Amino acid sequence: MTSLTDIKKEMNKVLVGKDKEIDLLLIALLQGGHVLLESVPGTGKTLLAKTFSRCIEGRFKRIQFTPDVLPSDVTGVQFFNPKTQEFELRTGPVVTNVLLADEINRATPRTQASLLEVMEEKQITIDGETVPLSPPFIVVATQNPIESQQGTFPLPAAQLDRFLLKVPFTYPEFEEERMILSRFRSEQPLDEVEPVVSLSDVQFLSKSVKEVHVTGDIESYILQLTRGTREHEWIEVGASPRASLALLKASQGQAFIEGRDFVRPEDVLQVAPYVLQHRIQLTVEASLTKSEDEVITNLIDTINLPVETR
């Protein structure tokens, strides 16, 4: 647990008031998942991802997505070397440990689809040649929700389902924003961030988090939540079985970073909105008056916690 504490301490040198977001990133890292950060410009999404990557002794790559980025710019390409008279494989920036997919919804659907295989199977296939990635591997993607009609391409359901968590960013509180002004007025704290955890440490922690115990009651509660999305009157398309597994893994991660070796119902409650919101599609009528967040909150309120917590 010391490694996780060190990462939080190092990230808090740069970030202000983002403890929950840091915890969610750690959960995704330990469980081999990916995170989609969504907010208006200037709230610190890219800064969070870059700070996170610097705390890990691994490779970091960034792709600034634009409509002219091609799939080969992401995964790589086979090219002909005139000196050797042979084709050679040149892998793209996805061959890394932490990949920042900045403004991912500015890429065309074809380019977005180039991430489907690597996010799910931790490998890339280029002209029939498969290249496995070394763990850990995490995609931290950002998107701006207010520019939905200005050169952007909404992520399809299959792409969204690859993200373990979707994390909305909010504006900082008054005093938090004052602290940001003070901290960044004359220096760049990001330059002072140093790696505090090795790749072997991450792999050890990832193995440990999978040993966090989940009782049958907790499993039933998780299934009630995900299956409830498929039966809710305001939801057109509910969460898939992959969402059930994602909720279980995220709950294990929440318990682990709090120093426990078992999952409590409160762990499920803390991560459920971030796991489920981006995996549902509202009915036309509901989408006119409600958000995914409101619908998931309504669903959670209708399902009783396991008896053991009372």
mmCIF file with all atom_site columns, C-alpha atoms in Angstrom, residues 53-204:
data_model
loop_
_atom_site.group_PDB
_atom_site.id
_atom_site.type_symbol
_atom_site.label_atom_id
_atom_site.label_alt_id
_atom_site.label_comp_id
_atom_site.label_asym_id
_atom_site.label_entity_id
_atom_site.label_seq_id
_atom_site.pdbx_PDB_ins_code
_atom_site.Cartn_x
_atom_site.Cartn_y
_atom_site.Cartn_z
_atom_site.occupancy
_atom_site.B_iso_or_equiv
_atom_site.pdbx_formal_charge
_atom_site.auth_seq_id
_atom_site.auth_comp_id
_atom_site.auth_asym_id
_atom_site.auth_atom_id
_atom_site.pdbx_PDB_model_num
ATOM 1   C CA . SER A 1 53  ? 2.241   8.853   -16.037 1.00 0.00 ? 53  SER A CA 1
ATOM 2   C CA . ARG A 1 54  ? 5.275   10.522  -14.467 1.00 0.00 ? 54  ARG A CA 1
ATOM 3   C CA . CYS A 1 55  ? 4.712   8.715   -11.179 1.00 0.00 ? 55  CYS A CA 1
ATOM 4   C CA . ILE A 1 56  ? 5.282   5.343   -12.867 1.00 0.00 ? 56  ILE A CA 1
ATOM 5   C CA . GLU A 1 57  ? 8.657   4.088   -14.036 1.00 0.00 ? 57  GLU A CA 1
ATOM 6   C CA . GLY A 1 58  ? 7.367   3.104   -17.448 1.00 0.00 ? 58  GLY A CA 1
ATOM 7   C CA . ARG A 1 59  ? 6.899   4.371   -20.959 1.00 0.00 ? 59  ARG A CA 1
ATOM 8   C CA . PHE A 1 60  ? 4.468   7.189   -21.684 1.00 0.00 ? 60  PHE A CA 1
ATOM 9   C CA . LYS A 1 61  ? 3.116   8.162   -25.092 1.00 0.00 ? 61  LYS A CA 1
ATOM 10  C CA . ARG A 1 62  ? 0.627   10.805  -26.105 1.00 0.00 ? 62  ARG A CA 1
ATOM 11  C CA . ILE A 1 63  ? -1.555  10.970  -29.195 1.00 0.00 ? 63  ILE A CA 1
ATOM 12  C CA . GLN A 1 64  ? -3.228  14.298  -29.969 1.00 0.00 ? 64  GLN A CA 1
ATOM 13  C CA . PHE A 1 65  ? -6.246  13.097  -31.904 1.00 0.00 ? 65  PHE A CA 1
ATOM 14  C CA . THR A 1 66  ? -7.440  15.142  -34.879 1.00 0.00 ? 66  THR A CA 1
ATOM 15  C CA . PRO A 1 67  ? -9.618  14.159  -37.853 1.00 0.00 ? 67  PRO A CA 1
ATOM 16  C CA . ASP A 1 68  ? -6.543  13.546  -40.039 1.00 0.00 ? 68  ASP A CA 1
ATOM 17  C CA . VAL A 1 69  ? -4.919  10.990  -37.695 1.00 0.00 ? 69  VAL A CA 1
ATOM 18  C CA . LEU A 1 70  ? -4.885  7.566   -39.367 1.00 0.00 ? 70  LEU A CA 1
ATOM 19  C CA . PRO A 1 71  ? -5.118  4.112   -37.744 1.00 0.00 ? 71  PRO A CA 1
ATOM 20  C CA . SER A 1 72  ? -1.516  3.443   -38.764 1.00 0.00 ? 72  SER A CA 1
ATOM 21  C CA . ASP A 1 73  ? -0.478  6.561   -36.833 1.00 0.00 ? 73  ASP A CA 1
ATOM 22  C CA . VAL A 1 74  ? -1.832  4.842   -33.742 1.00 0.00 ? 74  VAL A CA 1
ATOM 23  C CA . THR A 1 75  ? -0.923  1.167   -34.070 1.00 0.00 ? 75  THR A CA 1
ATOM 24  C CA . GLY A 1 76  ? 1.963   1.192   -36.536 1.00 0.00 ? 76  GLY A CA 1
ATOM 25  C CA . VAL A 1 77  ? 2.762   0.105   -40.073 1.00 0.00 ? 77  VAL A CA 1
ATOM 26  C CA . GLN A 1 78  ? 4.746   -2.324  -42.192 1.00 0.00 ? 78  GLN A CA 1
ATOM 27  C CA . PHE A 1 79  ? 7.163   -0.366  -44.397 1.00 0.00 ? 79  PHE A CA 1
ATOM 28  C CA . PHE A 1 80  ? 9.610   -1.396  -47.112 1.00 0.00 ? 80  PHE A CA 1
ATOM 29  C CA . ASN A 1 81  ? 13.256  -0.786  -46.267 1.00 0.00 ? 81  ASN A CA 1
ATOM 30  C CA . PRO A 1 82  ? 15.159  -0.160  -49.544 1.00 0.00 ? 82  PRO A CA 1
ATOM 31  C CA . LYS A 1 83  ? 18.473  -0.945  -47.851 1.00 0.00 ? 83  LYS A CA 1
ATOM 32  C CA . THR A 1 84  ? 17.518  -4.443  -46.736 1.00 0.00 ? 84  THR A CA 1
ATOM 33  C CA . GLN A 1 85  ? 14.932  -4.978  -49.474 1.00 0.00 ? 85  GLN A CA 1
ATOM 34  C CA . GLU A 1 86  ? 12.559  -6.306  -46.829 1.00 0.00 ? 86  GLU A CA 1
ATOM 35  C CA . PHE A 1 87  ? 9.412   -5.159  -45.093 1.00 0.00 ? 87  PHE A CA 1
ATOM 36  C CA . GLU A 1 88  ? 9.892   -4.058  -41.478 1.00 0.00 ? 88  GLU A CA 1
ATOM 37  C CA . LEU A 1 89  ? 7.416   -3.483  -38.684 1.00 0.00 ? 89  LEU A CA 1
ATOM 38  C CA . ARG A 1 90  ? 7.326   -0.039  -37.110 1.00 0.00 ? 90  ARG A CA 1
ATOM 39  C CA . THR A 1 91  ? 5.012   -0.015  -34.106 1.00 0.00 ? 91  THR A CA 1
ATOM 40  C CA . GLY A 1 92  ? 3.016   3.059   -33.164 1.00 0.00 ? 92  GLY A CA 1
ATOM 41  C CA . PRO A 1 93  ? 2.634   4.953   -29.883 1.00 0.00 ? 93  PRO A CA 1
ATOM 42  C CA . VAL A 1 94  ? 0.227   2.360   -28.473 1.00 0.00 ? 94  VAL A CA 1
ATOM 43  C CA . VAL A 1 95  ? 3.237   0.209   -27.597 1.00 0.00 ? 95  VAL A CA 1
ATOM 44  C CA . THR A 1 96  ? 3.730   1.807   -24.208 1.00 0.00 ? 96  THR A CA 1
ATOM 45  C CA . ASN A 1 97  ? 2.623   1.518   -20.591 1.00 0.00 ? 97  ASN A CA 1
ATOM 46  C CA . VAL A 1 98  ? 0.524   4.681   -20.247 1.00 0.00 ? 98  VAL A CA 1
ATOM 47  C CA . LEU A 1 99  ? -1.158  6.059   -23.369 1.00 0.00 ? 99  LEU A CA 1
ATOM 48  C CA . LEU A 1 100 ? -2.766  9.491   -23.283 1.00 0.00 ? 100 LEU A CA 1
ATOM 49  C CA . ALA A 1 101 ? -5.414  9.642   -26.003 1.00 0.00 ? 101 ALA A CA 1
ATOM 50  C CA . ASP A 1 102 ? -6.048  13.366  -25.918 1.00 0.00 ? 102 ASP A CA 1
ATOM 51  C CA . GLU A 1 103 ? -9.403  14.549  -27.315 1.00 0.00 ? 103 GLU A CA 1
ATOM 52  C CA . ILE A 1 104 ? -10.184 11.058  -28.549 1.00 0.00 ? 104 ILE A CA 1
ATOM 53  C CA . ASN A 1 105 ? -13.551 12.106  -29.967 1.00 0.00 ? 105 ASN A CA 1
ATOM 54  C CA . ARG A 1 106 ? -11.811 14.318  -32.548 1.00 0.00 ? 106 ARG A CA 1
ATOM 55  C CA . ALA A 1 107 ? -10.590 11.195  -34.361 1.00 0.00 ? 107 ALA A CA 1
ATOM 56  C CA . THR A 1 108 ? -12.685 9.600   -37.087 1.00 0.00 ? 108 THR A CA 1
ATOM 57  C CA . PRO A 1 109 ? -14.558 6.364   -36.277 1.00 0.00 ? 109 PRO A CA 1
ATOM 58  C CA . ARG A 1 110 ? -11.997 4.417   -38.316 1.00 0.00 ? 110 ARG A CA 1
ATOM 59  C CA . THR A 1 111 ? -9.131  5.733   -36.182 1.00 0.00 ? 111 THR A CA 1
ATOM 60  C CA . GLN A 1 112 ? -11.078 5.258   -32.971 1.00 0.00 ? 112 GLN A CA 1
ATOM 61  C CA . ALA A 1 113 ? -11.604 1.625   -33.949 1.00 0.00 ? 113 ALA A CA 1
ATOM 62  C CA . SER A 1 114 ? -7.841  1.093   -34.110 1.00 0.00 ? 114 SER A CA 1
ATOM 63  C CA . LEU A 1 115 ? -7.854  1.118   -30.294 1.00 0.00 ? 115 LEU A CA 1
ATOM 64  C CA . LEU A 1 116 ? -10.494 -1.585  -29.895 1.00 0.00 ? 116 LEU A CA 1
ATOM 65  C CA . GLU A 1 117 ? -8.125  -4.554  -30.059 1.00 0.00 ? 117 GLU A CA 1
ATOM 66  C CA . VAL A 1 118 ? -5.362  -3.076  -27.934 1.00 0.00 ? 118 VAL A CA 1
ATOM 67  C CA . MET A 1 119 ? -7.735  -1.902  -25.194 1.00 0.00 ? 119 MET A CA 1
ATOM 68  C CA . GLU A 1 120 ? -9.436  -5.273  -24.882 1.00 0.00 ? 120 GLU A CA 1
ATOM 69  C CA . GLU A 1 121 ? -6.698  -7.788  -25.690 1.00 0.00 ? 121 GLU A CA 1
ATOM 70  C CA . LYS A 1 122 ? -3.502  -5.836  -24.902 1.00 0.00 ? 122 LYS A CA 1
ATOM 71  C CA . GLN A 1 123 ? -2.101  -6.546  -28.360 1.00 0.00 ? 123 GLN A CA 1
ATOM 72  C CA . ILE A 1 124 ? -2.005  -5.025  -31.828 1.00 0.00 ? 124 ILE A CA 1
ATOM 73  C CA . THR A 1 125 ? -2.218  -6.729  -35.212 1.00 0.00 ? 125 THR A CA 1
ATOM 74  C CA . ILE A 1 126 ? -0.490  -5.089  -38.178 1.00 0.00 ? 126 ILE A CA 1
ATOM 75  C CA . ASP A 1 127 ? -0.771  -6.779  -41.578 1.00 0.00 ? 127 ASP A CA 1
ATOM 76  C CA . GLY A 1 128 ? -1.312  -10.148 -39.919 1.00 0.00 ? 128 GLY A CA 1
ATOM 77  C CA . GLU A 1 129 ? 1.531   -9.807  -37.429 1.00 0.00 ? 129 GLU A CA 1
ATOM 78  C CA . THR A 1 130 ? 0.467   -9.723  -33.773 1.00 0.00 ? 130 THR A CA 1
ATOM 79  C CA . VAL A 1 131 ? 2.494   -7.764  -31.226 1.00 0.00 ? 131 VAL A CA 1
ATOM 80  C CA . PRO A 1 132 ? 1.643   -8.323  -27.535 1.00 0.00 ? 132 PRO A CA 1
ATOM 81  C CA . LEU A 1 133 ? 2.065   -5.426  -25.108 1.00 0.00 ? 133 LEU A CA 1
ATOM 82  C CA . SER A 1 134 ? 4.017   -5.700  -21.890 1.00 0.00 ? 134 SER A CA 1
ATOM 83  C CA . PRO A 1 135 ? 1.973   -5.009  -18.739 1.00 0.00 ? 135 PRO A CA 1
ATOM 84  C CA . PRO A 1 136 ? 0.888   -2.708  -17.347 1.00 0.00 ? 136 PRO A CA 1
ATOM 85  C CA . PHE A 1 137 ? -1.025  -0.955  -20.114 1.00 0.00 ? 137 PHE A CA 1
ATOM 86  C CA . ILE A 1 138 ? -3.618  1.745   -19.542 1.00 0.00 ? 138 ILE A CA 1
ATOM 87  C CA . VAL A 1 139 ? -5.332  4.177   -21.883 1.00 0.00 ? 139 VAL A CA 1
ATOM 88  C CA . VAL A 1 140 ? -6.263  7.516   -20.336 1.00 0.00 ? 140 VAL A CA 1
ATOM 89  C CA . ALA A 1 141 ? -8.489  9.287   -22.856 1.00 0.00 ? 141 ALA A CA 1
ATOM 90  C CA . THR A 1 142 ? -9.969  12.774  -22.677 1.00 0.00 ? 142 THR A CA 1
ATOM 91  C CA . GLN A 1 143 ? -12.917 14.337  -24.437 1.00 0.00 ? 143 GLN A CA 1
ATOM 92  C CA . ASN A 1 144 ? -14.772 17.640  -24.424 1.00 0.00 ? 144 ASN A CA 1
ATOM 93  C CA . PRO A 1 145 ? -18.567 17.175  -24.249 1.00 0.00 ? 145 PRO A CA 1
ATOM 94  C CA . ILE A 1 146 ? -19.545 20.711  -25.298 1.00 0.00 ? 146 ILE A CA 1
ATOM 95  C CA . GLU A 1 147 ? -18.101 20.540  -28.815 1.00 0.00 ? 147 GLU A CA 1
ATOM 96  C CA . SER A 1 148 ? -20.266 17.671  -30.022 1.00 0.00 ? 148 SER A CA 1
ATOM 97  C CA . GLN A 1 149 ? -20.938 19.318  -33.400 1.00 0.00 ? 149 GLN A CA 1
ATOM 98  C CA . GLN A 1 150 ? -17.552 20.901  -34.105 1.00 0.00 ? 150 GLN A CA 1
ATOM 99  C CA . GLY A 1 151 ? -15.331 18.386  -35.851 1.00 0.00 ? 151 GLY A CA 1
ATOM 100 C CA . THR A 1 152 ? -15.913 15.594  -33.352 1.00 0.00 ? 152 THR A CA 1
ATOM 101 C CA . PHE A 1 153 ? -17.131 12.014  -33.685 1.00 0.00 ? 153 PHE A CA 1
ATOM 102 C CA . PRO A 1 154 ? -18.997 10.565  -30.663 1.00 0.00 ? 154 PRO A CA 1
ATOM 103 C CA . LEU A 1 155 ? -17.512 7.335   -29.377 1.00 0.00 ? 155 LEU A CA 1
ATOM 104 C CA . PRO A 1 156 ? -19.648 4.323   -30.347 1.00 0.00 ? 156 PRO A CA 1
ATOM 105 C CA . ALA A 1 157 ? -21.011 1.994   -27.690 1.00 0.00 ? 157 ALA A CA 1
ATOM 106 C CA . ALA A 1 158 ? -18.370 -0.666  -28.433 1.00 0.00 ? 158 ALA A CA 1
ATOM 107 C CA . GLN A 1 159 ? -15.608 1.865   -27.795 1.00 0.00 ? 159 GLN A CA 1
ATOM 108 C CA . LEU A 1 160 ? -17.191 3.247   -24.621 1.00 0.00 ? 160 LEU A CA 1
ATOM 109 C CA . ASP A 1 161 ? -17.627 -0.266  -23.273 1.00 0.00 ? 161 ASP A CA 1
ATOM 110 C CA . ARG A 1 162 ? -13.830 -0.723  -23.404 1.00 0.00 ? 162 ARG A CA 1
ATOM 111 C CA . PHE A 1 163 ? -13.391 1.928   -20.706 1.00 0.00 ? 163 PHE A CA 1
ATOM 112 C CA . LEU A 1 164 ? -13.544 0.562   -17.179 1.00 0.00 ? 164 LEU A CA 1
ATOM 113 C CA . LEU A 1 165 ? -14.474 4.019   -15.841 1.00 0.00 ? 165 LEU A CA 1
ATOM 114 C CA . LYS A 1 166 ? -15.781 7.293   -17.173 1.00 0.00 ? 166 LYS A CA 1
ATOM 115 C CA . VAL A 1 167 ? -14.802 10.163  -14.890 1.00 0.00 ? 167 VAL A CA 1
ATOM 116 C CA . PRO A 1 168 ? -16.484 13.570  -15.225 1.00 0.00 ? 168 PRO A CA 1
ATOM 117 C CA . PHE A 1 169 ? -14.408 16.564  -14.155 1.00 0.00 ? 169 PHE A CA 1
ATOM 118 C CA . THR A 1 170 ? -16.056 19.385  -12.238 1.00 0.00 ? 170 THR A CA 1
ATOM 119 C CA . TYR A 1 171 ? -14.967 22.953  -11.651 1.00 0.00 ? 171 TYR A CA 1
ATOM 120 C CA . PRO A 1 172 ? -12.822 23.425  -8.525  1.00 0.00 ? 172 PRO A CA 1
ATOM 121 C CA . GLU A 1 173 ? -14.167 25.000  -5.354  1.00 0.00 ? 173 GLU A CA 1
ATOM 122 C CA . PHE A 1 174 ? -13.318 28.670  -4.678  1.00 0.00 ? 174 PHE A CA 1
ATOM 123 C CA . GLU A 1 175 ? -10.404 27.980  -2.319  1.00 0.00 ? 175 GLU A CA 1
ATOM 124 C CA . GLU A 1 176 ? -9.147  25.127  -4.516  1.00 0.00 ? 176 GLU A CA 1
ATOM 125 C CA . GLU A 1 177 ? -9.001  27.472  -7.479  1.00 0.00 ? 177 GLU A CA 1
ATOM 126 C CA . ARG A 1 178 ? -7.170  30.036  -5.347  1.00 0.00 ? 178 ARG A CA 1
ATOM 127 C CA . MET A 1 179 ? -4.611  27.334  -4.532  1.00 0.00 ? 179 MET A CA 1
ATOM 128 C CA . ILE A 1 180 ? -4.241  26.571  -8.242  1.00 0.00 ? 180 ILE A CA 1
ATOM 129 C CA . LEU A 1 181 ? -3.467  30.235  -8.914  1.00 0.00 ? 181 LEU A CA 1
ATOM 130 C CA . SER A 1 182 ? -0.833  30.235  -6.203  1.00 0.00 ? 182 SER A CA 1
ATOM 131 C CA . ARG A 1 183 ? 0.753   26.930  -7.197  1.00 0.00 ? 183 ARG A CA 1
ATOM 132 C CA . PHE A 1 184 ? 1.081   27.640  -10.920 1.00 0.00 ? 184 PHE A CA 1
ATOM 133 C CA . ARG A 1 185 ? 1.725   31.396  -10.753 1.00 0.00 ? 185 ARG A CA 1
ATOM 134 C CA . SER A 1 186 ? 5.518   31.272  -10.985 1.00 0.00 ? 186 SER A CA 1
ATOM 135 C CA . GLU A 1 187 ? 6.454   27.630  -11.567 1.00 0.00 ? 187 GLU A CA 1
ATOM 136 C CA . GLN A 1 188 ? 5.404   24.360  -13.188 1.00 0.00 ? 188 GLN A CA 1
ATOM 137 C CA . PRO A 1 189 ? 4.929   21.728  -10.460 1.00 0.00 ? 189 PRO A CA 1
ATOM 138 C CA . LEU A 1 190 ? 4.724   18.991  -13.094 1.00 0.00 ? 190 LEU A CA 1
ATOM 139 C CA . ASP A 1 191 ? 8.466   19.335  -13.654 1.00 0.00 ? 191 ASP A CA 1
ATOM 140 C CA . GLU A 1 192 ? 9.095   18.285  -10.051 1.00 0.00 ? 192 GLU A CA 1
ATOM 141 C CA . VAL A 1 193 ? 7.155   15.008  -10.256 1.00 0.00 ? 193 VAL A CA 1
ATOM 142 C CA . GLU A 1 194 ? 9.342   11.898  -10.034 1.00 0.00 ? 194 GLU A CA 1
ATOM 143 C CA . PRO A 1 195 ? 8.640   8.177   -10.549 1.00 0.00 ? 195 PRO A CA 1
ATOM 144 C CA . VAL A 1 196 ? 7.754   6.542   -7.234  1.00 0.00 ? 196 VAL A CA 1
ATOM 145 C CA . VAL A 1 197 ? 6.568   3.095   -8.338  1.00 0.00 ? 197 VAL A CA 1
ATOM 146 C CA . SER A 1 198 ? 8.188   0.575   -10.671 1.00 0.00 ? 198 SER A CA 1
ATOM 147 C CA . LEU A 1 199 ? 6.461   -1.605  -13.243 1.00 0.00 ? 199 LEU A CA 1
ATOM 148 C CA . SER A 1 200 ? 7.174   -4.662  -11.102 1.00 0.00 ? 200 SER A CA 1
ATOM 149 C CA . ASP A 1 201 ? 5.473   -2.908  -8.162  1.00 0.00 ? 201 ASP A CA 1
ATOM 150 C CA . VAL A 1 202 ? 2.411   -2.268  -10.321 1.00 0.00 ? 202 VAL A CA 1
ATOM 151 C CA . GLN A 1 203 ? 2.292   -5.921  -11.410 1.00 0.00 ? 203 GLN A CA 1
ATOM 152 C CA . PHE A 1 204 ? 2.564   -7.088  -7.798  1.00 0.00 ? 204 PHE A CA 1
#
